[in-house]
């Protein structure tokens, strides 16, 4: 895929995401940087689903353990909601800002929470959907990535 086409895809998804995040006064400038702690993604999922993901770390302060915890919450919530897509995506990929993983999650969210009926919501172009759909359709989100159980995160030495 050409760099220009990829940037166009990213911009289309960014417009769609920012349309929804505006209700919480949030904005994504860069998926790689703004989504690595899971906070924007959690907010988007809560907006789209109309549900709550429960408590999460809103200010991770560059703590990778908190970032991973938020990303694990995202993947578990999506699995419970029956959102399929994102073949072999794990929390470490999201926390690292892996653009392909993020785009796969976005495509899965777009498919699951269609914007039909949402006035003025930006639509994702046919070419964007074709590329993403081929890479994610029918594949479950990966939530079997080993995790660390932490009962008292404040007492964690990390």
mmCIF file of C-alpha atoms in Angstrom:
data_model
loop_
_atom_site.group_PDB
_atom_site.id
_atom_site.type_symbol
_atom_site.label_atom_id
_atom_site.label_comp_id
_atom_site.label_asym_id
_atom_site.label_seq_id
_atom_site.Cartn_x
_atom_site.Cartn_y
_atom_site.Cartn_z
ATOM 1 C CA UNK A 1 0.000 0.000 0.000
ATOM 2 C CA UNK A 2 1.317 3.401 -0.875
ATOM 3 C CA UNK A 3 2.220 5.835 1.879
ATOM 4 C CA UNK A 4 -0.301 8.347 0.524
ATOM 5 C CA UNK A 5 -3.131 5.807 0.609
ATOM 6 C CA UNK A 6 -2.159 4.726 4.136
ATOM 7 C CA UNK A 7 -2.139 8.349 5.350
ATOM 8 C CA UNK A 8 -5.546 8.858 3.739
ATOM 9 C CA UNK A 9 -6.906 5.820 5.612
ATOM 10 C CA UNK A 10 -5.471 7.043 8.882
ATOM 11 C CA UNK A 11 -6.999 10.477 8.367
ATOM 12 C CA UNK A 12 -10.431 8.995 7.616
ATOM 13 C CA UNK A 13 -10.336 6.965 10.813
ATOM 14 C CA UNK A 14 -9.006 9.950 12.761
ATOM 15 C CA UNK A 15 -11.933 12.098 11.571
ATOM 16 C CA UNK A 16 -14.396 9.374 12.577
ATOM 17 C CA UNK A 17 -12.775 8.924 16.007
ATOM 18 C CA UNK A 18 -12.501 12.656 16.707
ATOM 19 C CA UNK A 19 -16.154 13.157 15.774
ATOM 20 C CA UNK A 20 -17.095 10.827 18.634
ATOM 21 C CA UNK A 21 -14.427 11.896 21.128
ATOM 22 C CA UNK A 22 -15.495 15.539 20.813
ATOM 23 C CA UNK A 23 -18.365 14.814 23.214
ATOM 24 C CA UNK A 24 -15.730 14.287 25.939
ATOM 25 C CA UNK A 25 -13.488 17.132 24.818
ATOM 26 C CA UNK A 26 -10.831 14.701 23.598
ATOM 27 C CA UNK A 27 -8.990 14.675 20.295
ATOM 28 C CA UNK A 28 -6.554 12.302 18.648
ATOM 29 C CA UNK A 29 -3.618 13.882 16.865
ATOM 30 C CA UNK A 30 -1.600 10.682 16.454
ATOM 31 C CA UNK A 31 -2.906 7.169 17.015
ATOM 32 C CA UNK A 32 0.621 5.989 17.808
ATOM 33 C CA UNK A 33 1.092 8.479 20.627
ATOM 34 C CA UNK A 34 -2.429 9.272 21.804
ATOM 35 C CA UNK A 35 -3.611 5.668 22.082
ATOM 36 C CA UNK A 36 -0.676 3.874 23.662
ATOM 37 C CA UNK A 37 -2.047 4.312 27.199
ATOM 38 C CA UNK A 38 -5.541 3.147 26.214
ATOM 39 C CA UNK A 39 -7.362 6.205 27.615
ATOM 40 C CA UNK A 40 -8.651 7.606 24.295
ATOM 41 C CA UNK A 41 -9.570 4.106 23.119
ATOM 42 C CA UNK A 42 -11.490 3.411 26.339
ATOM 43 C CA UNK A 43 -13.370 6.687 25.914
ATOM 44 C CA UNK A 44 -14.217 5.895 22.286
ATOM 45 C CA UNK A 45 -15.514 2.439 23.203
ATOM 46 C CA UNK A 46 -17.624 3.829 26.034
ATOM 47 C CA UNK A 47 -19.109 6.449 23.701
ATOM 48 C CA UNK A 48 -19.838 3.963 20.921
ATOM 49 C CA UNK A 49 -21.192 1.196 23.147
ATOM 50 C CA UNK A 50 -23.095 3.444 25.532
ATOM 51 C CA UNK A 51 -21.580 1.406 28.358
ATOM 52 C CA UNK A 52 -18.876 1.768 30.928
ATOM 53 C CA UNK A 53 -15.637 -0.142 31.050
ATOM 54 C CA UNK A 54 -15.410 0.428 34.772
ATOM 55 C CA UNK A 55 -12.440 1.986 36.531
ATOM 56 C CA UNK A 56 -9.274 2.572 34.542
ATOM 57 C CA UNK A 57 -6.140 4.680 34.794
ATOM 58 C CA UNK A 58 -6.987 8.074 33.324
ATOM 59 C CA UNK A 59 -3.521 9.498 33.917
ATOM 60 C CA UNK A 60 -0.859 6.881 33.304
ATOM 61 C CA UNK A 61 2.076 9.275 33.703
ATOM 62 C CA UNK A 62 4.330 7.202 31.438
ATOM 63 C CA UNK A 63 3.808 4.052 33.519
ATOM 64 C CA UNK A 64 3.903 1.127 31.077
ATOM 65 C CA UNK A 65 2.179 -1.191 33.552
ATOM 66 C CA UNK A 66 -0.816 1.156 33.716
ATOM 67 C CA UNK A 67 -0.797 1.438 29.904
ATOM 68 C CA UNK A 68 -0.893 -2.347 29.570
ATOM 69 C CA UNK A 69 -3.640 -2.634 32.160
ATOM 70 C CA UNK A 70 -5.827 -0.179 30.225
ATOM 71 C CA UNK A 71 -5.149 -1.994 26.942
ATOM 72 C CA UNK A 72 -6.016 -5.354 28.516
ATOM 73 C CA UNK A 73 -9.303 -3.834 29.709
ATOM 74 C CA UNK A 74 -10.015 -2.741 26.134
ATOM 75 C CA UNK A 75 -9.394 -6.178 24.638
ATOM 76 C CA UNK A 76 -11.399 -7.970 27.336
ATOM 77 C CA UNK A 77 -14.311 -5.553 26.977
ATOM 78 C CA UNK A 78 -14.358 -5.963 23.193
ATOM 79 C CA UNK A 79 -14.326 -9.731 23.554
ATOM 80 C CA UNK A 80 -17.276 -9.603 25.978
ATOM 81 C CA UNK A 81 -19.150 -7.306 23.567
ATOM 82 C CA UNK A 82 -18.641 -9.791 20.737
ATOM 83 C CA UNK A 83 -16.505 -7.421 18.681
ATOM 84 C CA UNK A 84 -14.493 -9.528 16.267
ATOM 85 C CA UNK A 85 -11.435 -8.380 14.406
ATOM 86 C CA UNK A 86 -7.878 -7.560 15.205
ATOM 87 C CA UNK A 87 -6.320 -10.932 14.480
ATOM 88 C CA UNK A 88 -3.550 -11.674 16.987
ATOM 89 C CA UNK A 89 -3.660 -8.277 18.631
ATOM 90 C CA UNK A 90 -2.405 -8.172 22.182
ATOM 91 C CA UNK A 91 -2.243 -5.454 24.798
ATOM 92 C CA UNK A 92 1.525 -4.977 24.323
ATOM 93 C CA UNK A 93 0.946 -4.053 20.660
ATOM 94 C CA UNK A 94 -1.641 -1.426 21.565
ATOM 95 C CA UNK A 95 0.508 -0.046 24.386
ATOM 96 C CA UNK A 96 3.462 0.180 21.987
ATOM 97 C CA UNK A 97 1.379 2.239 19.543
ATOM 98 C CA UNK A 98 1.474 -0.432 16.813
ATOM 99 C CA UNK A 99 -0.318 1.323 13.962
ATOM 100 C CA UNK A 100 -1.529 -1.886 12.278
ATOM 101 C CA UNK A 101 -3.003 -3.163 15.538
ATOM 102 C CA UNK A 102 -4.707 0.163 16.175
ATOM 103 C CA UNK A 103 -6.149 0.297 12.659
ATOM 104 C CA UNK A 104 -7.474 -3.261 13.033
ATOM 105 C CA UNK A 105 -9.181 -2.349 16.297
ATOM 106 C CA UNK A 106 -10.657 0.758 14.680
ATOM 107 C CA UNK A 107 -12.005 -1.254 11.776
ATOM 108 C CA UNK A 108 -13.565 -3.761 14.207
ATOM 109 C CA UNK A 109 -15.179 -0.914 16.162
ATOM 110 C CA UNK A 110 -16.444 0.754 13.004
ATOM 111 C CA UNK A 111 -17.995 -2.520 11.846
ATOM 112 C CA UNK A 112 -19.584 -3.244 15.221
ATOM 113 C CA UNK A 113 -20.828 0.236 16.042
ATOM 114 C CA UNK A 114 -22.006 1.472 12.658
ATOM 115 C CA UNK A 115 -22.401 5.213 12.264
ATOM 116 C CA UNK A 116 -25.732 4.835 10.493
ATOM 117 C CA UNK A 117 -28.210 7.014 12.292
ATOM 118 C CA UNK A 118 -25.530 9.291 13.722
ATOM 119 C CA UNK A 119 -26.056 12.710 12.128
ATOM 120 C CA UNK A 120 -22.976 14.263 10.521
ATOM 121 C CA UNK A 121 -20.701 11.359 11.513
ATOM 122 C CA UNK A 122 -17.844 11.027 9.047
ATOM 123 C CA UNK A 123 -17.978 7.880 6.955
ATOM 124 C CA UNK A 124 -15.008 5.665 6.232
ATOM 125 C CA UNK A 125 -14.282 5.328 2.502
ATOM 126 C CA UNK A 126 -14.811 2.118 0.541
ATOM 127 C CA UNK A 127 -11.092 1.685 -0.172
ATOM 128 C CA UNK A 128 -10.261 1.973 3.508
ATOM 129 C CA UNK A 129 -12.883 -0.575 4.466
ATOM 130 C CA UNK A 130 -11.737 -3.032 1.820
ATOM 131 C CA UNK A 131 -8.151 -3.074 3.032
ATOM 132 C CA UNK A 132 -9.020 -3.306 6.713
ATOM 133 C CA UNK A 133 -11.855 -5.778 6.233
ATOM 134 C CA UNK A 134 -9.619 -8.261 4.463
ATOM 135 C CA UNK A 135 -7.160 -8.280 7.345
ATOM 136 C CA UNK A 136 -9.634 -8.607 10.245
ATOM 137 C CA UNK A 137 -12.957 -10.133 9.249
ATOM 138 C CA UNK A 138 -14.041 -13.067 11.328
ATOM 139 C CA UNK A 139 -10.919 -13.180 13.453
ATOM 140 C CA UNK A 140 -11.254 -12.912 17.222
ATOM 141 C CA UNK A 141 -9.432 -10.332 19.297
ATOM 142 C CA UNK A 142 -6.485 -11.890 21.046
ATOM 143 C CA UNK A 143 -6.847 -11.745 24.796
ATOM 144 C CA UNK A 144 -4.694 -14.739 25.648
ATOM 145 C CA UNK A 145 -1.507 -12.710 25.909
ATOM 146 C CA UNK A 146 0.092 -13.415 29.286
ATOM 147 C CA UNK A 147 -0.742 -10.755 31.827
ATOM 148 C CA UNK A 148 0.526 -9.833 35.244
ATOM 149 C CA UNK A 149 -1.970 -9.922 38.069
ATOM 150 C CA UNK A 150 -1.540 -6.885 40.283
ATOM 151 C CA UNK A 151 -3.803 -6.525 43.286
ATOM 152 C CA UNK A 152 -2.468 -3.225 44.591
ATOM 153 C CA UNK A 153 -1.030 -1.226 41.715
ATOM 154 C CA UNK A 154 -0.026 1.655 43.990
ATOM 155 C CA UNK A 155 2.244 -0.684 45.978
ATOM 156 C CA UNK A 156 3.837 -2.104 42.821
ATOM 157 C CA UNK A 157 7.619 -1.556 42.675
ATOM 158 C CA UNK A 158 7.444 -0.828 38.928
#
